[in-house]
Short mmCIF file of C-alpha atoms and ligand atoms in Angstrom, two decimals:
data_model
loop_
_atom_site.label_atom_id
_atom_site.label_comp_id
_atom_site.label_asym_id
_atom_site.label_seq_id
_atom_site.Cartn_x
_atom_site.Cartn_y
_atom_site.Cartn_z
CA UNK A 158 42.48 38.40 -16.65
CA UNK A 159 40.04 35.62 -16.45
CA UNK A 160 38.65 34.53 -19.83
CA UNK A 161 36.13 32.12 -18.06
CA UNK A 162 34.64 32.56 -14.44
CA UNK A 163 32.22 30.35 -12.78
CA UNK A 164 30.79 31.41 -9.60
CA UNK A 165 28.83 28.68 -7.62
CA UNK A 166 27.33 27.08 -10.68
CA UNK A 167 24.84 24.29 -10.22
CA UNK A 168 22.98 22.57 -12.83
CA UNK A 169 19.82 20.26 -12.04
CA UNK A 170 18.09 18.07 -14.15
CA UNK A 171 14.55 17.84 -12.50
CA UNK A 172 15.46 17.19 -8.88
CA UNK A 173 18.78 15.71 -9.66
CA UNK A 174 22.00 17.86 -8.76
CA UNK A 175 24.32 17.03 -11.64
CA UNK A 176 26.81 20.08 -11.13
CA UNK A 177 26.77 21.41 -7.44
CA UNK A 178 28.03 24.94 -6.60
CA UNK A 179 31.49 24.83 -8.79
CA UNK A 180 33.59 27.83 -8.69
CA UNK A 181 36.41 28.02 -11.27
CA UNK A 182 38.43 30.73 -13.11
CA UNK A 183 40.05 30.07 -16.51
CA UNK A 184 42.77 32.60 -17.21
CA UNK A 185 43.63 34.09 -20.71
CA UNK A 186 45.53 31.58 -22.60
CA UNK A 187 45.19 28.99 -20.02
CA UNK A 188 44.42 25.34 -21.02
CA UNK A 189 42.19 23.81 -18.33
CA UNK A 190 40.99 20.52 -17.96
CA UNK A 191 37.81 18.91 -15.93
CA UNK A 192 38.69 15.50 -14.89
CA UNK A 193 36.69 12.74 -13.00
CA UNK A 194 35.02 9.52 -13.34
CA UNK A 195 31.91 8.84 -15.60
CA UNK A 196 28.81 10.60 -14.35
CA UNK A 197 30.41 13.29 -12.14
CA UNK A 198 28.93 16.21 -14.14
CA UNK A 199 32.09 17.09 -16.45
CA UNK A 200 29.86 17.19 -19.75
CA UNK A 201 26.88 18.81 -17.92
CA UNK A 202 29.40 21.55 -16.87
CA UNK A 203 30.85 21.95 -20.36
CA UNK A 204 27.36 22.04 -22.07
CA UNK A 205 26.21 24.64 -19.46
CA UNK A 206 29.30 26.70 -20.49
CA UNK A 207 28.45 26.23 -24.23
CA UNK A 208 24.74 27.31 -23.46
CA UNK A 209 23.22 23.93 -24.10
CA UNK A 210 22.23 23.49 -20.51
CA UNK A 211 20.63 26.17 -18.08
CA UNK A 212 22.28 26.69 -14.62
CA UNK A 213 19.95 26.77 -11.91
CA UNK A 214 22.13 28.75 -9.67
CA UNK A 215 25.42 30.76 -9.98
CA UNK A 216 26.68 32.52 -12.72
CA UNK A 217 29.15 32.06 -15.72
CA UNK A 218 30.94 34.78 -17.30
CA UNK A 219 33.27 35.16 -20.65
CA UNK A 220 35.49 38.05 -19.41
CA UNK A 221 33.33 40.51 -17.84
CA UNK A 222 30.08 39.51 -19.46
CA UNK A 223 27.40 37.16 -17.70
CA UNK A 224 26.51 34.63 -20.54
CA UNK A 225 24.49 32.21 -18.01
CA UNK A 226 22.93 32.71 -14.52
CA UNK A 227 19.45 31.39 -13.32
CA UNK A 228 17.61 34.31 -14.83
CA UNK A 229 19.56 34.93 -18.28
CA UNK A 230 21.36 32.72 -20.65
CA UNK A 231 22.69 34.09 -23.95
CA UNK A 232 22.11 31.43 -26.84
CA UNK A 233 24.87 29.08 -27.72
CA UNK A 234 25.67 30.96 -31.07
CA UNK A 235 26.17 34.31 -29.55
CA UNK A 236 28.91 33.11 -26.99
CA UNK A 237 31.96 33.20 -29.26
CA UNK A 238 32.65 29.70 -27.97
CA UNK A 239 34.27 27.02 -30.22
CA UNK A 240 33.65 23.32 -29.40
CA UNK A 241 35.54 20.08 -30.34
CA UNK A 242 33.38 16.92 -29.89
CA UNK A 243 34.25 13.38 -29.40
CA UNK A 244 33.33 12.08 -32.62
CA UNK A 245 34.68 15.20 -34.40
CA UNK A 246 31.35 15.80 -36.25
CA UNK A 247 33.01 16.63 -39.67
CA UNK A 248 30.54 17.31 -42.42
CA UNK A 249 31.20 14.15 -44.62
CA UNK A 250 30.07 15.61 -47.87
CA UNK A 251 32.09 18.79 -47.42
CA UNK A 252 35.75 19.25 -48.59
CA UNK A 253 38.27 20.00 -45.60
CA UNK A 254 38.62 23.54 -46.62
CA UNK A 255 34.67 23.89 -46.62
CA UNK A 256 34.78 22.10 -43.26
CA UNK A 257 37.30 24.30 -41.62
CA UNK A 258 35.48 27.57 -43.21
CA UNK A 259 32.12 26.59 -41.94
CA UNK A 260 32.12 28.85 -39.07
CA UNK A 261 33.41 31.79 -41.27
CA UNK A 262 31.15 31.20 -44.42
CA UNK A 263 29.94 34.61 -44.23
CA UNK A 264 33.30 36.30 -44.74
CA UNK A 265 34.68 37.23 -47.98
CA UNK A 266 36.04 34.19 -50.28
CA UNK A 267 39.65 35.58 -49.93
CA UNK A 268 39.47 35.94 -45.97
CA UNK A 269 38.05 32.25 -45.77
CA UNK A 270 40.94 31.01 -47.90
CA UNK A 271 43.66 32.91 -46.05
CA UNK A 272 42.32 31.53 -42.82
CA UNK A 273 41.91 27.80 -43.86
CA UNK A 274 45.60 28.09 -45.27
CA UNK A 275 46.75 29.39 -41.80
CA UNK A 276 44.95 26.76 -40.05
CA UNK A 277 45.88 23.87 -42.11
CA UNK A 278 49.70 25.20 -41.39
CA UNK A 279 48.76 25.19 -37.75
CA UNK A 280 47.53 21.63 -37.51
CA UNK A 281 50.53 20.71 -40.11
CA UNK A 282 48.16 19.22 -42.85
CA UNK A 283 49.25 22.08 -45.58
CA UNK A 284 47.50 21.07 -49.03
CA UNK A 285 44.55 19.11 -47.64
CA UNK A 286 41.95 21.67 -48.85
CA UNK A 287 40.49 19.43 -51.39
CA UNK A 288 40.28 15.97 -49.62
CA UNK A 289 37.15 14.81 -48.04
CA UNK A 290 36.96 13.55 -44.03
CA UNK A 291 36.79 9.93 -45.09
CA UNK A 292 40.40 10.21 -46.81
CA UNK A 293 41.89 11.16 -43.47
CA UNK A 294 43.11 9.09 -40.48
CA UNK A 295 41.20 9.50 -37.12
CA UNK A 296 44.13 11.65 -35.97
CA UNK A 297 44.03 13.93 -39.14
CA UNK A 298 40.39 14.29 -38.79
CA UNK A 299 40.69 15.45 -35.17
CA UNK A 300 43.20 18.15 -36.28
CA UNK A 301 40.59 19.33 -38.71
CA UNK A 302 37.81 19.31 -36.47
CA UNK A 303 40.11 21.64 -34.30
CA UNK A 304 41.09 23.94 -37.18
CA UNK A 305 37.10 24.22 -37.62
CA UNK A 306 36.59 25.36 -34.10
CA UNK A 307 39.42 27.67 -34.19
CA UNK A 308 38.43 29.29 -37.67
CA UNK A 309 36.32 31.93 -36.07
CA UNK A 310 38.79 32.92 -33.39
CA UNK A 311 36.62 31.87 -30.50
CA UNK A 312 37.11 33.45 -27.11
CA UNK A 313 36.98 30.03 -25.45
CA UNK A 314 37.47 26.57 -26.90
CA UNK A 315 35.67 23.50 -25.31
CA UNK A 316 36.79 19.96 -26.14
CA UNK A 317 34.51 17.15 -24.92
CA UNK A 318 36.44 14.00 -24.60
CA UNK A 319 38.22 14.60 -27.98
CA UNK A 320 40.41 11.60 -27.98
CA UNK A 321 37.93 8.96 -26.92
CA UNK A 322 37.57 7.49 -30.30
CA UNK A 323 41.35 7.37 -30.70
CA UNK A 324 43.47 4.06 -29.59
CA UNK A 325 44.51 4.21 -25.91
CA UNK A 326 48.37 4.28 -26.83
CA UNK A 327 47.90 7.38 -29.04
CA UNK A 328 45.93 9.54 -26.77
CA UNK A 329 48.61 11.12 -24.61
CA UNK A 330 50.60 11.89 -27.89
CA UNK A 331 47.60 13.46 -29.37
CA UNK A 332 46.94 15.50 -26.05
CA UNK A 333 50.38 16.86 -26.21
CA UNK A 334 49.92 17.69 -29.90
CA UNK A 335 46.74 19.62 -29.25
CA UNK A 336 48.43 21.53 -26.49
CA UNK A 337 51.32 22.66 -28.80
CA UNK A 338 48.70 23.72 -31.36
CA UNK A 339 46.53 25.84 -28.74
CA UNK A 340 49.59 27.33 -27.28
CA UNK A 341 50.75 28.45 -30.60
CA UNK A 342 47.28 30.11 -31.33
CA UNK A 343 47.22 31.21 -27.91
CA UNK A 344 43.74 29.90 -27.21
CA UNK A 345 42.19 29.65 -23.91
CA UNK A 346 40.52 26.11 -23.44
CA UNK A 347 38.59 23.88 -21.10
CA UNK A 348 38.81 20.22 -22.03
CA UNK A 349 36.57 17.19 -20.54
CA UNK A 350 38.18 13.89 -19.77
CA UNK A 351 38.29 10.97 -17.59
CA UNK A 352 41.69 9.91 -18.52
CA UNK A 353 44.43 11.43 -16.24
CA UNK A 354 47.20 11.02 -18.74
CA UNK A 355 45.41 13.08 -21.33
CA UNK A 356 44.68 15.71 -18.52
CA UNK A 357 48.53 15.77 -17.66
CA UNK A 358 49.68 16.08 -21.21
CA UNK A 359 47.43 18.75 -22.07
CA UNK A 360 46.39 20.99 -19.19
CA UNK A 361 48.17 23.90 -17.13
CA UNK A 362 45.43 23.33 -14.60
CA UNK A 363 43.12 20.60 -13.89
CA UNK A 364 39.84 20.49 -11.86
CA UNK A 365 39.03 16.99 -10.39
CA UNK A 366 35.33 16.40 -9.85
CA UNK A 367 33.34 14.01 -7.91
CA UNK A 368 29.62 13.71 -7.93
CA UNK A 369 28.80 17.16 -9.26
CA UNK A 370 31.25 18.75 -6.84
CA UNK A 371 34.80 20.22 -7.75
CA UNK A 372 37.48 18.66 -5.43
CA UNK A 373 40.47 20.53 -6.38
CA UNK A 374 41.58 22.91 -8.90
CA UNK A 375 45.24 22.72 -9.34
CA UNK A 376 48.29 22.00 -11.34
CA UNK A 377 48.78 18.25 -12.32
CA UNK A 378 52.23 18.38 -10.04
CA UNK A 379 50.03 19.58 -7.04
CA UNK A 380 47.14 16.99 -7.48
CA UNK A 381 49.73 14.30 -7.73
CA UNK A 382 51.94 15.48 -4.59
CA UNK A 383 49.50 17.47 -2.77
CA UNK A 384 45.92 15.98 -3.21
CA UNK A 385 43.31 17.79 -1.04
CA UNK A 386 41.48 14.51 -0.09
CA UNK A 387 41.46 10.75 -0.50
CA UNK A 388 39.33 10.97 -3.64
CA UNK A 389 41.87 13.03 -5.39
CA UNK A 390 44.82 10.94 -3.88
CA UNK A 391 43.23 7.84 -5.38
CA UNK A 392 41.92 9.07 -8.65
CA UNK A 393 45.16 10.74 -9.77
CA UNK A 394 48.04 8.53 -10.05
CA UNK A 395 48.60 5.15 -8.47
CA UNK A 396 49.17 4.70 -4.81
CA UNK A 397 48.07 2.59 -1.76
CA UNK A 398 46.88 3.97 1.50
CA UNK A 399 48.26 2.56 4.76
CA UNK A 400 47.04 3.01 7.94
CA UNK A 401 49.03 5.29 10.73
CA UNK A 402 48.56 7.06 13.94
CA UNK A 403 49.82 10.47 14.69
CA UNK A 404 52.64 10.32 17.21
CA UNK A 405 53.81 13.83 17.46
CA UNK A 406 53.77 16.92 15.54
CA UNK A 407 54.23 15.77 11.99
CA UNK A 408 55.22 12.19 12.85
CA UNK A 409 52.98 9.18 12.15
CA UNK A 410 53.66 5.71 13.21
CA UNK A 411 52.75 3.18 10.36
CA UNK A 412 53.49 -0.37 9.80
CA UNK A 413 56.74 0.83 7.94
CA UNK A 414 57.85 2.50 11.14
CA UNK A 415 57.51 6.13 11.98
CA UNK A 416 57.19 8.46 8.79
CA UNK A 417 57.31 12.25 8.64
CA UNK A 418 55.04 14.63 6.79
CA UNK A 419 52.54 17.48 7.05
CA UNK A 420 49.83 16.14 9.23
CA UNK A 421 46.34 17.92 8.88
CA UNK A 422 45.68 20.52 11.47
CA UNK A 423 42.88 18.72 12.82
CA UNK A 424 44.70 15.72 13.68
CA UNK A 425 45.96 15.70 17.20
CA UNK A 426 48.42 12.88 18.61
CA UNK A 427 46.46 9.42 18.65
CA UNK A 428 44.39 10.45 15.54
CA UNK A 429 44.00 7.80 13.12
CA UNK A 430 45.48 8.86 9.54
CA UNK A 431 45.80 7.41 6.01
CA UNK A 432 49.19 7.67 4.51
CA UNK A 433 49.32 7.48 0.68
CA UNK A 434 52.43 5.64 -0.56
CA UNK A 435 53.06 6.10 -4.39
CA UNK A 436 54.95 3.34 -6.25
CA UNK A 437 57.91 5.98 -6.71
CA UNK A 438 58.00 6.08 -3.07
CA UNK A 439 59.40 2.49 -2.63
CA UNK A 440 62.88 1.66 -3.54
CA UNK A 441 63.34 -2.11 -3.83
CA UNK A 442 66.83 -2.98 -2.15
CA UNK A 443 68.89 -5.19 -4.51
CA UNK A 444 72.23 -5.70 -2.36
CA UNK A 445 71.80 -7.78 0.90
CA UNK A 446 74.71 -5.67 2.40
CA UNK A 447 72.76 -2.50 1.71
CA UNK A 448 69.68 -4.25 3.17
CA UNK A 449 71.38 -4.64 6.51
CA UNK A 450 72.95 -1.14 6.58
CA UNK A 451 69.70 1.27 5.96
CA UNK A 452 66.39 1.20 7.57
CA UNK A 453 64.43 -1.38 5.44
CA UNK A 454 61.24 -3.25 5.76
CA UNK A 455 60.37 -6.90 4.35
CA UNK A 456 57.45 -7.55 2.04
CA UNK A 457 56.12 -10.55 0.10
CA UNK A 458 55.64 -9.91 -3.68
CA UNK A 459 51.76 -10.61 -4.29
CA UNK A 460 51.65 -9.65 -7.86
CA UNK A 461 53.98 -8.59 -10.83
CA UNK A 462 53.12 -6.56 -14.04
CA UNK A 463 55.79 -6.18 -16.49
CA UNK A 464 55.52 -2.73 -18.12
CA UNK A 465 58.29 -2.72 -20.52
CA UNK A 466 60.73 -0.28 -18.88
CA UNK A 467 59.87 -1.32 -15.28
CA UNK A 468 58.05 -3.90 -13.30
CA UNK A 469 54.86 -2.86 -11.19
CA UNK A 470 54.94 -4.87 -7.92
CA UNK A 471 52.13 -5.34 -5.36
CA UNK A 472 53.68 -5.93 -2.09
CA UNK A 473 52.08 -7.38 1.10
CA UNK A 474 53.45 -6.17 4.36
CA UNK A 475 53.49 -7.95 7.81
CA UNK A 476 50.38 -6.51 8.94
CA UNK A 477 48.81 -7.48 5.73
CA UNK A 478 48.46 -3.97 4.20
CA UNK A 479 49.77 -3.49 0.53
CA UNK A 480 51.89 -0.93 -1.20
CA UNK A 481 53.01 -0.92 -4.61
CA UNK A 482 56.48 -0.53 -6.24
CA UNK A 483 58.06 0.55 -9.45
CA UNK A 484 61.39 -1.25 -10.11
CA UNK A 485 63.51 -1.20 -13.20
CA UNK A 486 63.04 -4.23 -15.35
CA UNK A 487 66.15 -6.01 -14.39
CA UNK A 488 65.07 -5.87 -10.74
CA UNK A 489 62.92 -9.18 -11.50
CA UNK A 490 61.01 -10.98 -8.84
CA UNK A 491 58.56 -13.75 -8.79
CA UNK A 492 55.27 -13.88 -7.02
CA UNK A 493 56.28 -15.31 -3.40
CA UNK A 494 59.72 -13.85 -3.41
CA UNK A 495 60.43 -12.01 -0.30
CA UNK A 496 61.96 -8.49 -0.77
CA UNK A 497 63.46 -5.74 1.21
CA UNK A 498 62.66 -2.19 0.36
CA UNK A 499 63.19 1.27 1.70
CA UNK A 500 61.02 4.27 1.81
CA UNK A 501 62.10 7.15 -0.01
CA UNK A 502 59.42 9.87 0.10
CA UNK A 503 59.68 13.54 -1.01
CA UNK A 504 56.28 14.30 -0.51
CA UNK A 505 54.56 12.25 2.00
CA UNK A 506 50.66 12.62 1.85
CA UNK A 507 48.89 12.20 5.18
CA UNK A 508 44.97 12.64 5.12
CA UNK A 509 42.83 12.36 8.09
CA UNK A 510 41.39 8.68 8.07
CA UNK A 511 38.00 8.28 6.78
CA UNK A 512 37.17 6.42 9.80
CA UNK A 513 38.09 9.18 12.21
CA UNK A 514 35.49 10.75 14.09
CA UNK A 515 34.31 14.01 12.43
CA UNK A 516 36.28 13.29 9.07
CA UNK A 517 34.88 15.07 6.25
CA UNK A 518 35.39 12.19 3.87
P1 LIG B 163 30.14 12.96 -17.12
O1 LIG B 163 30.53 13.85 -18.11
O2 LIG B 163 31.02 13.35 -15.90
O3 LIG B 163 30.45 11.42 -17.45
P2 LIG B 163 27.43 13.91 -17.15
O4 LIG B 163 27.59 15.38 -17.08
O5 LIG B 163 27.27 13.32 -18.64
O6 LIG B 163 28.76 13.17 -16.49
O7 LIG B 163 26.33 13.47 -16.18
C1 LIG B 163 26.24 13.72 -14.72
C2 LIG B 163 24.97 13.22 -14.24
O8 LIG B 163 23.88 13.75 -14.79
C3 LIG B 163 24.75 11.49 -14.58
O9 LIG B 163 24.30 10.92 -13.33
C4 LIG B 163 23.93 11.68 -15.67
O10 LIG B 163 23.41 10.27 -15.57
C5 LIG B 163 23.03 12.89 -15.32
N1 LIG B 163 22.58 13.25 -16.64
C6 LIG B 163 23.17 13.76 -17.73
N2 LIG B 163 22.50 14.17 -18.81
C7 LIG B 163 21.19 14.03 -18.24
C8 LIG B 163 19.70 14.45 -18.76
N3 LIG B 163 19.80 14.99 -19.99
N4 LIG B 163 18.82 14.26 -18.00
C9 LIG B 163 19.00 13.57 -16.61
N5 LIG B 163 20.03 13.12 -16.13
C10 LIG B 163 21.34 13.59 -17.01
#
């Protein structure tokens, strides 16, 4: 069953289309994420699901119930949707227990107390009932905000950039923590973020958005290895596009020689294509003998970034195009060094060139 279904949803701000014809389904217990650059319409879509924006076309359903359409909009408080905001929005003058119990304050004292205890255990902050928000770290406040949103057992939880105010290094870890908590409580959730590491750490399924339109709704693995278009390929993960030309069925000629991969159906021999090369597709060859034996290419090191466990190199090819390479930190080269590399591609991504006639991008 689907907890959340969006059918051809559009949202306008006067004449501006912020969300354009979006169709998604979030299954019961699934953790989903909307990912995209700033201004692509993620928050607008989240707000439309919460009931704070009207949809101009299409419909939003929770289970079988239509909660939004152009003709009808259920008020936010009747939607049984929980929300976690960017700034947590905890009440500073209320204790942690009263913050968590806010959405169930009409229940009996005993029930409230029991639920608060349960939730503090869930977020691993047992015994914090009497403290106040300012006595907690950012990460702890985050977990309290989550507990508060979960207290009334919402059918769906929405999270709006929940880690945006945290340190960059912490965000991925927090996203993993939140994932574990939500899975334990068997919650269905939809998060909005512009950060792919957060999305990858938290979500079972991710929707990539661009200019109000959903580009792909898929697992993180598929977004990375089988992106549907160049925008997704560029936005998710690192990589460089090199130019190629279809030579025969599923064979493309590039500056790195002939490569094999699945060529889009619309590309006949002679068709220009873009080939996405991920940094992990490039193996820098250390040993000269190995270099003579296998099929390798020469490149010039144009830039080098030390990332602790590895180096991230930008390599210039003979035709002036560039690719990226990840190498273990003992494989140290300086800018200007000549290196040899081989291509070891498990999932070669070939997209119809943006410059090709009739291209959809
Ligand atoms: P995101 O969350 O992906 O950063 P938003 O949903 O906030 O994107 O915004 C999508 C687009 O709609 C942006 O171009 C933004 O400027 C515009 N927008 C957002 N809110 C309003 C509003 N209240 N009135 C008019 N335009 C808005």
